[in-house]
Structures are given as structure tokens and as C-alpha cells.
Short mmCIF file of C-alpha atoms in Angstrom, two decimals:
data_model
loop_
_atom_site.label_atom_id
_atom_site.label_comp_id
_atom_site.label_asym_id
_atom_site.label_seq_id
_atom_site.Cartn_x
_atom_site.Cartn_y
_atom_site.Cartn_z
CA MET A 28 111.63 141.16 90.39
CA ALA A 29 114.49 139.49 92.28
CA GLN A 30 114.89 135.75 91.93
CA GLU A 31 113.23 133.96 94.88
CA ARG A 32 114.52 130.76 96.45
CA TYR A 33 112.13 127.80 96.54
CA GLY A 34 112.01 124.51 98.36
CA LEU A 35 109.77 121.60 97.36
CA ILE A 36 108.48 118.85 99.61
CA GLY A 37 106.88 115.82 97.96
CA THR A 38 108.03 114.71 94.50
CA GLY A 39 105.23 112.53 93.19
CA SER A 40 103.56 113.13 89.85
CA ARG A 41 101.86 116.42 90.77
CA ALA A 42 105.21 117.96 91.71
CA GLY A 43 106.28 117.61 88.09
CA MET A 44 104.42 120.75 87.02
CA TYR A 45 106.34 122.87 89.52
CA VAL A 46 109.68 121.20 88.76
CA ARG A 47 109.21 121.84 85.03
CA ALA A 48 108.23 125.45 85.67
CA LEU A 49 111.28 126.07 87.85
CA SER A 50 113.43 124.33 85.21
CA GLY A 51 112.02 126.42 82.37
CA THR A 52 110.42 123.54 80.48
CA GLN A 53 106.73 123.96 81.41
CA LEU A 54 104.60 125.09 78.48
CA GLY A 55 103.53 128.71 78.97
CA ALA A 56 105.74 129.22 82.03
CA GLU A 57 109.20 129.19 80.46
CA HIS A 58 110.06 132.54 82.07
CA VAL A 59 109.75 131.26 85.65
CA PRO A 60 113.52 130.61 86.19
CA GLU A 61 114.07 134.34 85.69
CA ILE A 62 112.20 135.02 88.94
CA ALA A 63 112.37 131.74 90.88
CA GLU A 64 114.99 129.11 91.62
CA LEU A 65 114.51 125.60 93.03
CA VAL A 66 117.33 125.26 95.56
CA ALA A 67 116.24 122.33 97.74
CA TRP A 68 113.74 119.52 97.94
CA SER A 69 112.63 116.61 100.08
CA ASP A 70 110.84 113.29 99.77
CA VAL A 71 110.66 110.09 101.78
CA ASN A 72 111.56 108.22 98.56
CA PRO A 73 115.03 109.05 97.18
CA GLY A 74 114.22 107.30 93.90
CA ARG A 75 111.55 109.84 93.03
CA LEU A 76 114.05 112.61 93.75
CA ASP A 77 116.42 110.89 91.32
CA VAL A 78 113.76 110.94 88.59
CA HIS A 79 113.05 114.64 88.95
CA GLU A 80 116.74 115.45 89.34
CA ARG A 81 117.47 113.95 85.93
CA GLU A 82 114.82 116.24 84.45
CA VAL A 83 116.31 119.30 86.17
CA LEU A 84 119.82 118.46 84.98
CA ALA A 85 118.58 117.82 81.44
CA ALA A 86 117.16 121.35 81.45
CA GLY A 87 120.61 122.73 82.30
CA ARG A 88 119.75 123.63 85.90
CA PRO A 89 121.76 122.70 89.01
CA ALA A 90 120.49 119.85 91.15
CA PRO A 91 118.66 121.08 94.26
CA ALA A 92 120.04 120.14 97.65
CA ARG A 93 118.40 117.11 99.26
CA TYR A 94 116.92 117.03 102.75
CA ALA A 95 114.89 114.54 104.73
CA PRO A 96 111.29 115.60 105.54
CA ASP A 97 112.26 115.75 109.22
CA ASP A 98 114.83 118.40 108.29
CA LEU A 99 112.37 120.88 106.75
CA GLU A 100 113.26 123.63 109.21
CA ARG A 101 117.00 123.18 108.57
CA MET A 102 116.37 123.18 104.83
CA ILE A 103 114.56 126.51 105.05
CA ARG A 104 117.25 128.01 107.25
CA ASP A 105 120.39 126.70 105.53
CA GLU A 106 119.15 127.30 101.97
CA ARG A 107 117.60 130.71 102.79
CA ILE A 108 114.29 129.63 101.28
CA ASP A 109 111.62 132.22 100.61
CA ARG A 110 108.79 129.82 99.73
CA VAL A 111 108.05 126.12 100.16
CA ILE A 112 105.84 124.22 97.71
CA VAL A 113 103.93 121.37 99.37
CA THR A 114 102.84 118.51 97.09
CA THR A 115 102.70 115.68 99.61
CA PRO A 116 99.65 113.48 100.40
CA ASP A 117 96.71 115.52 101.70
CA PHE A 118 96.81 114.36 105.31
CA THR A 119 100.39 115.66 105.67
CA HIS A 120 99.70 119.17 104.33
CA ALA A 121 98.91 120.81 107.66
CA ASP A 122 102.09 119.61 109.39
CA PHE A 123 104.37 120.76 106.58
CA VAL A 124 102.56 124.07 106.12
CA VAL A 125 102.69 124.91 109.84
CA ARG A 126 106.33 123.89 110.15
CA ALA A 127 107.35 125.91 107.08
CA LEU A 128 105.55 129.02 108.31
CA HIS A 129 107.19 128.86 111.73
CA ALA A 130 110.58 128.27 110.09
CA GLY A 131 110.24 131.55 108.18
CA ALA A 132 108.97 130.65 104.70
CA ASP A 133 105.76 131.38 102.83
CA VAL A 134 103.91 128.35 101.45
CA VAL A 135 102.31 127.29 98.18
CA VAL A 136 100.19 124.20 98.86
CA GLU A 137 98.44 121.99 96.34
CA LYS A 138 94.71 121.67 96.81
CA PRO A 139 93.20 120.64 99.09
CA LEU A 140 94.56 122.90 101.80
CA THR A 141 94.06 120.08 104.31
CA ILE A 142 91.46 117.43 105.17
CA ASP A 143 89.76 118.28 108.48
CA ALA A 144 88.65 121.13 110.72
CA GLU A 145 91.39 120.75 113.33
CA SER A 146 94.08 121.00 110.65
CA VAL A 147 92.47 124.14 109.23
CA ARG A 148 92.55 125.71 112.67
CA ARG A 149 96.23 124.79 113.10
CA ILE A 150 97.18 126.44 109.81
CA GLY A 151 95.12 129.52 110.62
CA ALA A 152 96.83 129.86 113.98
CA ALA A 153 100.28 129.56 112.39
CA ILE A 154 99.46 132.28 109.85
CA ALA A 155 98.27 134.57 112.65
CA GLU A 156 101.38 133.89 114.72
CA THR A 157 103.92 134.30 111.91
CA GLY A 158 102.27 136.80 109.57
CA ARG A 159 103.39 134.70 106.62
CA GLU A 160 101.45 133.80 103.45
CA VAL A 161 99.76 130.59 102.33
CA ILE A 162 98.51 130.16 98.76
CA THR A 163 96.30 127.22 97.74
CA THR A 164 96.60 126.38 94.04
CA PHE A 165 93.30 126.01 92.18
CA ASN A 166 94.29 125.57 88.54
CA TYR A 167 90.72 125.09 87.30
CA ARG A 168 90.01 128.76 88.03
CA TYR A 169 92.49 129.56 85.26
CA SER A 170 90.90 127.36 82.59
CA PRO A 171 89.47 129.77 79.97
CA ARG A 172 86.09 128.03 79.94
CA ASN A 173 85.72 128.53 83.69
CA SER A 174 87.02 132.10 83.52
CA THR A 175 84.51 132.84 80.77
CA LEU A 176 81.63 131.61 82.93
CA ARG A 177 82.95 133.84 85.73
CA HIS A 178 82.82 136.80 83.32
CA VAL A 179 79.24 136.00 82.33
CA ILE A 180 78.06 135.92 85.95
CA ALA A 181 80.12 138.90 87.15
CA ASP A 182 78.94 141.02 84.22
CA GLY A 183 75.34 140.46 85.33
CA GLU A 184 74.22 138.70 82.15
CA ILE A 185 71.96 136.33 84.08
CA GLY A 186 71.21 138.65 87.00
CA ALA A 187 71.61 137.64 90.64
CA VAL A 188 72.37 133.93 91.03
CA THR A 189 69.57 131.93 92.62
CA SER A 190 70.80 128.34 92.20
CA VAL A 191 73.54 126.16 90.74
CA HIS A 192 73.48 122.56 89.56
CA PHE A 193 76.93 121.00 89.25
CA GLU A 194 77.51 117.44 88.04
CA TRP A 195 81.02 115.98 87.75
CA ALA A 196 81.66 112.61 86.09
CA LEU A 197 84.94 110.78 86.67
CA ASP A 198 85.41 107.83 84.35
CA THR A 199 86.42 104.22 84.98
CA VAL A 200 90.12 105.00 84.51
CA HIS A 201 90.60 108.39 86.15
CA GLY A 202 87.86 107.93 88.73
CA ALA A 203 89.12 104.45 89.46
CA ASP A 204 92.59 105.81 90.09
CA TYR A 205 91.59 107.31 93.43
CA PHE A 206 90.77 103.78 94.58
CA ARG A 207 94.19 102.37 93.59
CA ARG A 208 96.45 104.59 95.67
CA TRP A 209 96.71 106.39 99.01
CA HIS A 210 93.50 108.36 98.39
CA ARG A 211 91.45 105.19 98.95
CA LEU A 212 91.69 105.68 102.72
CA LYS A 213 89.62 108.56 104.05
CA ALA A 214 92.16 109.21 106.78
CA ASN A 215 94.67 110.02 104.03
CA SER A 216 92.58 112.12 101.65
CA GLY A 217 89.35 113.13 103.35
CA GLY A 218 87.58 111.26 100.56
CA LEU A 219 86.56 112.71 97.21
CA PHE A 220 84.50 115.40 98.97
CA ILE A 221 87.88 116.86 100.00
CA HIS A 222 90.52 115.67 97.57
CA LYS A 223 88.60 116.07 94.31
CA ALA A 224 85.54 118.17 95.04
CA SER A 225 87.47 121.00 96.71
CA HIS A 226 88.27 122.00 93.11
CA HIS A 227 84.56 122.09 92.32
CA PHE A 228 83.47 123.85 95.48
CA ASP A 229 86.13 126.49 94.93
CA LEU A 230 84.86 127.08 91.39
CA VAL A 231 81.33 127.70 92.64
CA ASN A 232 82.49 129.96 95.49
CA TRP A 233 84.45 131.95 92.91
CA TRP A 234 81.88 131.89 90.10
CA ILE A 235 79.04 133.27 92.21
CA ALA A 236 81.18 135.32 94.66
CA ALA A 237 79.61 133.63 97.67
CA THR A 238 80.55 131.81 100.86
CA PRO A 239 79.03 128.40 101.71
CA VAL A 240 77.11 128.33 104.99
CA ARG A 241 75.31 124.96 105.23
CA VAL A 242 75.75 121.47 103.74
CA PHE A 243 73.57 118.38 103.63
CA ALA A 244 75.22 115.35 102.02
CA SER A 245 74.57 111.80 100.93
CA GLY A 246 76.78 109.16 99.36
CA GLY A 247 78.56 105.87 99.67
CA LEU A 248 80.91 103.26 98.20
CA ARG A 249 78.59 101.66 95.66
CA PHE A 250 80.79 100.46 92.80
CA TYR A 251 84.42 99.88 93.87
CA GLY A 252 85.53 97.82 96.86
CA ALA A 253 85.39 94.14 97.73
CA GLU A 254 81.74 93.98 98.78
CA ASN A 255 80.53 95.52 95.54
CA ALA A 256 82.78 93.22 93.52
CA ALA A 257 81.40 90.17 95.32
CA ALA A 258 77.81 91.33 94.81
CA ARG A 259 78.46 91.55 91.07
CA GLY A 260 80.20 88.17 90.98
CA LEU A 261 83.59 89.44 89.83
CA GLY A 262 85.44 86.55 91.49
CA GLU A 263 89.10 86.40 92.49
CA ARG A 264 91.22 89.35 91.44
CA PRO A 265 94.96 90.11 91.47
CA SER A 266 96.04 92.41 94.29
CA ARG A 267 97.67 94.85 91.86
CA GLY A 268 97.39 95.87 88.24
CA THR A 269 100.98 95.55 87.04
CA GLY A 270 101.30 92.29 85.13
CA ALA A 271 97.53 91.70 85.02
CA THR A 272 96.03 91.01 81.60
CA GLY A 273 92.54 91.41 80.17
CA ASP A 274 91.28 93.61 83.01
CA PRO A 275 90.26 97.16 82.04
CA PHE A 276 90.33 98.23 85.70
CA ALA A 277 93.97 97.22 86.15
CA LEU A 278 96.70 99.85 85.88
CA ASP A 279 99.89 98.25 84.60
CA LEU A 280 102.66 100.60 85.66
CA ALA A 281 105.13 98.80 83.41
CA ARG A 282 103.18 99.98 80.34
CA ASP A 283 103.55 103.66 81.18
CA PRO A 284 107.18 104.84 81.06
CA HIS A 285 106.54 107.82 83.35
CA LEU A 286 104.61 105.87 86.01
CA LYS A 287 107.11 103.03 85.80
CA GLU A 288 110.04 105.34 86.40
CA LEU A 289 108.37 107.37 89.13
CA TYR A 290 106.59 104.59 91.06
CA LEU A 291 107.20 100.99 89.97
CA ASP A 292 110.98 101.36 89.87
CA GLN A 293 110.99 103.09 93.26
CA GLU A 294 108.86 100.65 95.26
CA HIS A 295 111.91 99.08 96.90
CA HIS A 296 112.60 102.34 98.74
CA ASP A 297 109.32 102.70 100.63
CA GLY A 298 106.96 99.87 99.59
CA TYR A 299 104.35 102.26 98.15
CA LEU A 300 102.11 100.53 95.59
CA ARG A 301 100.57 102.85 92.99
CA ASP A 302 98.47 100.14 91.27
CA ARG A 303 96.33 98.48 93.95
CA ASP A 304 93.14 96.71 92.87
CA VAL A 305 90.11 99.02 92.92
CA PHE A 306 87.99 96.12 94.22
CA ASP A 307 90.13 95.53 97.32
CA ALA A 308 88.78 95.19 100.82
CA GLY A 309 89.37 98.09 103.19
CA ILE A 310 88.58 101.03 100.89
CA THR A 311 86.97 103.73 103.03
CA ILE A 312 86.15 106.56 100.59
CA GLU A 313 82.90 107.01 98.64
CA ASP A 314 82.49 106.70 94.86
CA ASN A 315 79.05 108.37 94.68
CA LEU A 316 78.49 111.71 96.42
CA ALA A 317 75.76 114.32 96.45
CA ALA A 318 75.28 117.53 98.41
CA LEU A 319 72.95 120.47 98.85
CA VAL A 320 74.89 123.60 99.70
CA ASP A 321 73.45 126.92 100.87
CA TYR A 322 75.37 130.19 100.39
CA ASP A 323 75.40 133.49 102.22
CA THR A 324 73.89 135.20 99.15
CA GLY A 325 70.77 133.04 99.37
CA ALA A 326 71.77 130.81 96.45
CA THR A 327 71.67 127.00 96.67
CA MET A 328 73.78 124.39 94.87
CA SER A 329 72.88 120.79 94.08
CA TYR A 330 76.12 118.88 93.54
CA SER A 331 76.88 115.33 92.45
CA LEU A 332 80.05 113.36 91.77
CA ASN A 333 80.27 109.90 90.24
CA ALA A 334 83.64 108.12 90.05
CA HIS A 335 82.69 105.25 87.71
CA ALA A 336 81.16 106.98 84.69
CA PRO A 337 81.83 105.76 81.11
CA TRP A 338 82.92 109.31 80.12
CA GLU A 339 84.63 112.19 81.90
CA GLY A 340 83.61 115.81 82.21
CA TYR A 341 81.19 118.14 83.91
CA ARG A 342 77.96 120.06 83.50
CA VAL A 343 77.20 123.31 85.31
CA THR A 344 73.91 125.18 85.24
CA VAL A 345 73.71 128.60 86.86
CA ASN A 346 70.22 130.08 87.24
CA GLY A 347 69.77 133.81 87.80
CA THR A 348 67.04 136.39 88.10
CA GLU A 349 67.54 137.39 84.46
CA GLY A 350 68.42 134.09 82.78
CA ARG A 351 70.55 130.99 82.79
CA ALA A 352 74.12 129.93 81.89
CA GLU A 353 75.05 126.34 81.01
CA LEU A 354 78.60 125.05 80.71
CA GLU A 355 79.20 121.51 79.43
CA VAL A 356 82.70 120.06 79.19
CA VAL A 357 83.68 116.63 77.83
CA GLU A 358 87.27 115.83 78.76
CA ARG A 359 87.06 112.22 77.53
CA GLY A 360 83.99 111.06 75.62
CA ALA A 361 84.64 107.35 76.14
CA VAL A 362 87.19 105.11 77.83
CA LEU A 363 88.64 103.20 74.90
CA ILE A 364 91.68 100.95 75.23
CA GLY A 365 94.42 101.98 72.80
CA GLU A 366 96.21 99.61 70.46
CA ASP A 367 99.13 99.62 72.86
CA GLY A 368 96.82 98.42 75.64
CA ARG A 369 97.04 101.75 77.48
CA VAL A 370 94.61 104.43 78.56
CA VAL A 371 95.78 107.82 79.83
CA VAL A 372 94.80 108.00 83.50
CA ASP A 373 93.87 111.70 83.71
CA PRO A 374 92.51 113.18 80.46
CA SER A 375 92.66 116.73 81.82
CA MET A 376 96.46 116.38 82.10
CA HIS A 377 96.82 115.13 78.52
CA PRO A 378 94.33 116.97 76.29
CA GLY A 379 93.94 115.51 72.83
CA TYR A 380 95.56 112.17 73.68
CA SER A 381 92.40 110.10 74.14
CA PRO A 382 90.71 108.59 71.08
CA GLU A 383 87.64 110.56 69.99
CA ASP A 384 84.14 109.20 70.48
CA GLU A 385 81.82 110.04 67.57
CA VAL A 386 78.72 110.56 69.71
CA ARG A 387 80.43 112.39 72.58
CA PRO A 388 83.54 114.15 71.23
CA ASP A 389 85.88 116.03 73.55
CA SER A 390 84.36 119.48 73.70
CA GLU A 391 83.40 122.55 75.72
CA ARG A 392 80.37 124.76 75.23
CA LEU A 393 78.99 127.71 77.19
CA VAL A 394 75.39 128.70 76.44
CA VAL A 395 73.69 131.78 77.88
CA GLN A 396 69.98 132.46 77.60
CA ARG A 397 68.33 135.51 79.08
CA HIS A 398 64.62 135.65 79.79
CA TRP A 399 62.54 136.46 76.70
CA GLU A 400 65.53 135.88 74.39
CA GLY A 401 66.95 133.02 72.36
CA ALA A 402 70.00 131.08 73.50
CA ARG A 403 73.48 132.09 72.36
CA ILE A 404 76.87 130.43 72.49
CA VAL A 405 79.58 132.38 74.30
CA PRO A 406 83.04 131.98 72.70
CA ILE A 407 85.70 130.38 74.91
CA PRO A 408 89.32 131.50 74.34
CA GLU A 409 92.10 128.96 73.78
CA GLY A 410 94.08 127.89 76.83
CA ILE A 411 97.65 126.71 77.26
CA GLY A 412 98.32 123.05 78.01
CA SER A 413 96.79 120.85 80.70
CA HIS A 414 93.81 121.18 83.07
CA GLY A 415 91.65 122.95 80.53
CA GLY A 416 94.47 125.33 79.64
CA GLY A 417 94.77 126.57 83.20
CA ASP A 418 98.11 125.32 84.53
CA ALA A 419 100.32 127.80 82.69
CA TYR A 420 98.31 130.82 83.84
CA LEU A 421 98.31 129.54 87.41
CA LEU A 422 102.09 129.18 87.37
CA GLN A 423 102.55 132.68 86.00
CA HIS A 424 100.56 134.06 88.93
CA VAL A 425 102.07 131.81 91.61
CA PHE A 426 105.69 132.51 90.78
CA GLY A 427 105.03 136.13 89.84
CA ARG A 428 103.37 136.60 93.24
CA VAL A 429 100.37 138.19 91.57
CA THR A 430 97.86 139.04 94.28
CA ASP A 431 94.99 140.44 92.27
CA ASP A 432 93.96 139.96 88.64
CA GLN A 433 90.73 141.90 88.47
CA PRO A 434 88.13 141.60 87.15
CA LEU A 435 88.52 137.80 87.26
CA GLY A 436 90.06 137.51 90.74
CA ARG A 437 91.58 134.09 90.02
CA VAL A 438 94.33 134.24 92.66
CA ALA A 439 93.28 132.03 95.57
CA GLY A 440 94.47 132.99 99.02
CA TYR A 441 94.29 131.13 102.29
CA ALA A 442 90.64 132.02 102.91
CA ASP A 443 89.69 130.61 99.51
CA GLY A 444 91.43 127.34 100.38
CA VAL A 445 89.49 127.17 103.63
CA LYS A 446 86.15 127.93 101.98
CA ALA A 447 86.78 125.19 99.40
CA VAL A 448 87.51 122.47 101.95
CA SER A 449 84.81 123.72 104.32
CA VAL A 450 82.11 122.22 102.09
CA GLY A 451 83.82 118.84 102.04
CA ILE A 452 84.53 118.86 105.78
CA ALA A 453 80.89 119.70 106.47
CA GLY A 454 79.80 117.13 103.87
CA ASN A 455 81.81 114.37 105.54
CA LEU A 456 80.26 115.25 108.90
CA SER A 457 76.82 115.22 107.31
CA LEU A 458 77.53 111.77 105.84
CA ALA A 459 78.45 110.54 109.31
CA THR A 460 75.48 112.07 111.14
CA GLY A 461 72.76 112.14 108.50
CA GLU A 462 72.11 115.78 109.44
CA PRO A 463 72.72 119.13 107.75
CA VAL A 464 75.86 120.90 109.01
CA ARG A 465 76.31 124.63 109.47
CA ILE A 466 79.85 125.58 108.45
CA ALA A 467 80.02 128.26 111.15
CA ASP A 468 79.77 125.47 113.73
CA LEU A 469 83.06 124.01 112.44
CA GLU A 470 84.92 127.09 113.72
CA LEU A 471 87.28 127.30 110.75
CA GLY A 472 88.19 130.92 111.38
CA ILE A 473 86.74 132.52 108.23
#
């Protein structure tokens, strides 16, 4: 395969995975520079570009050319870019995707595809007009535990799926993090129904090979935010976590070398604060969410997300006409402050770093029980690196332009990205109206 030319727009923390892959330093994806080259990139903050550039140079790769976000079209033209990777804040995805397509490049966009129905329609129209490709990256599909559950269902071990129960717990460090930064405003992220749960909705769509058709949702901001803090008598709080002491909800950027370098040291460029207080006024996203989702196969899902749990992980139960499958994953059994005063923000990005909890150790277990039989544990293969061992496999497929990996079918195309956000878009509308929402009425083009 000939080496393709890549551009990258947005160089926050999530971009690091792609930069390392294109530099040959990402675990499990060291071969990527043989088939892909990072030739240009863009960010509103030049300091973050400096940070990633040092990493590229340290890997022995040439520094990519720099362009302003307004110059995306010129970047694609002048650098002869084949594909653009979009890792900017969610509300900007649609603009950059549409512009890149019309400028002549294919696009790899971090989940979620976008945050609202109008943006979905814009992207769909651009694909139709240009004939170019958009890939949405869903790394959790590639986690061996999730792939194994897909195998169990696809192989018919529990028969035809009748219902799914899916519970996701975000803890008081990782869950809280969405209330510190730009995600806290629904206009930026679409709320956790879009930004976080699109991962989960995609998993269910993929696991049971079904398309969501109707959503009824409930939820609210019940733990974070100023009103909840006042109701619990928390008193005056610092506006940001850096420099705060004795507060487990504060994120001190100065204590984390990576976050300090990428965000704290770069604030003077754009004023972006990565460590806002989670009990601020003006937060507009929900921290408790629930939904009932109907699928075109006749199956129903009950879904819940909590962003202030004392542990992190998820439980999935899939009921079928011939039995039941249960997957339980503990990514962090307890939020315990380390001796250095730090807690890793996202345990899925740093497996094995968090201190073990004796009662709830980090673990994963898949149990299958057919009717009239005893339960059995299904072995889960080892993964590679972060996000449940899924990132490396995702990168191999993205940069290798793999289009089909049957029988698993993990490669997510544009339609998969739309189906994933369709549940969250419908859920947000249901929250606003108090009524169930038919996804077909959103006119998303799938």
C-alpha cells in the first residue's frame, strides 16, 4: 500500500493517539508510518502544536506544516492531503468535515460524528455531493471483551435478542471531568447523551445488528453544578482546581506533567481553562441519564448513565430467545487518592495504573447461560493498550483502510456514526419535550 498523506485538525489530548500512531510510537500500531504520513496540522492554540511537535521530532519524524483552522482548504490543496483527522470539540466537527470533503479529502472523525440533526444532514449532503468517505472512530468496538460479546450474539448462542439492559457508571474523577471543560455546555457537546453515550449506543447497534427507531428519555443535572452544591451546603469554592488543596473534586493541572504541558502552560494563547470547578453555575449538561430505546428488530434497550459513581465500569445484559449473556467490566473499582495526591482522570486510557480495591478489583467477565443449562464463563482474549485493548486494533484498521473485518464487522462507516448519535439526538429532544421521539422524524438520511 502506498503511503497516504494525512492532515490533523485539533491537537488536544485525544489527538495524541493519532500523532503517536503516525510517529510510530503507539503501542500495537508501530507499522503505521509505513503506510501513512502526517504532513500538516492545525489548531487554534500554537502551544499545543508545540507539545505534539516535540513528540514527533523525538520519534525521528519531520515536523508537519502548520496551518490556521481557517486555512483548512489551502492545507489540503497545498499539502496534497488524502485524509484529514478531526479531533476538535464536538460542535465544530460538522464544519471541518464538510469543508474537508469539499476540498477533496476523506475524513476520519472522532466520535461523536456531530451533535445535532442539522449537522448530520449537512455532512450527509457533502458526502453525496463529493462522493468522498467519512469514518467515525469507535474504539470500544475493538476491545476484546466487546468483540467477544458480539461473537456470542452473532453465533446465535442466546437466540434472537429480545432486550438489552446497559448501565454505565462514570466515577467522581472521570465523570466529573466532563463538567470541568468545554463539554459542560450542551451547545458544545450535545451533553453526555451525545459525547459519551454515542460510544454505548454504537456498541448496542453493533452487538445486536439493529437500528434504533424510537427513544424515550429522562435525566437531569442532579449532582454537579452550583444549585446542587448549594443544596448540599458545600459553601464557597475556588473557580478552578489548579492550586486548590484538600478537594477531591479539584483537578490540579500542575500535578500532572502531561496536562500541565498541554493545557496549563498554553492558557496564555487562548484562555481555555481545563480545570473549571464542577460545581460552577452555568453548567447545562446532565449528570444522570436514562433512556428506553426501541430497535427495528423488535428488541428494546433500557439504558442508564451516572457521572458521579464511586467506581467506574459498565454492566450489559442481553436477553435472547434461547438464553442470556452478561458482561460486567470494572475499569476502576474505587477512586482512591494516590500518595502523590493524584488520580488518573480516565482509567480506560491508563489500564493498571489505579490502585486496586479489594472488594471491587479491576476486572472483566462475560457469562453466558442458555435455557435449561448452567452458566458458563466465556474467555476474553488479551487486548493491546488503552480503551479495553481496543485502540491499537482501531488504528490498524483506520490507517490500513480496512473496510470489512467479517465476521466481527468492527469497521464503522458514516451510517454507523449517524445511528450512534441518532439515539442521543432523539434523547435530547425527548428530554426537552417529555415525549418519545421517532428517529425517522429527525430526517437524518439513514
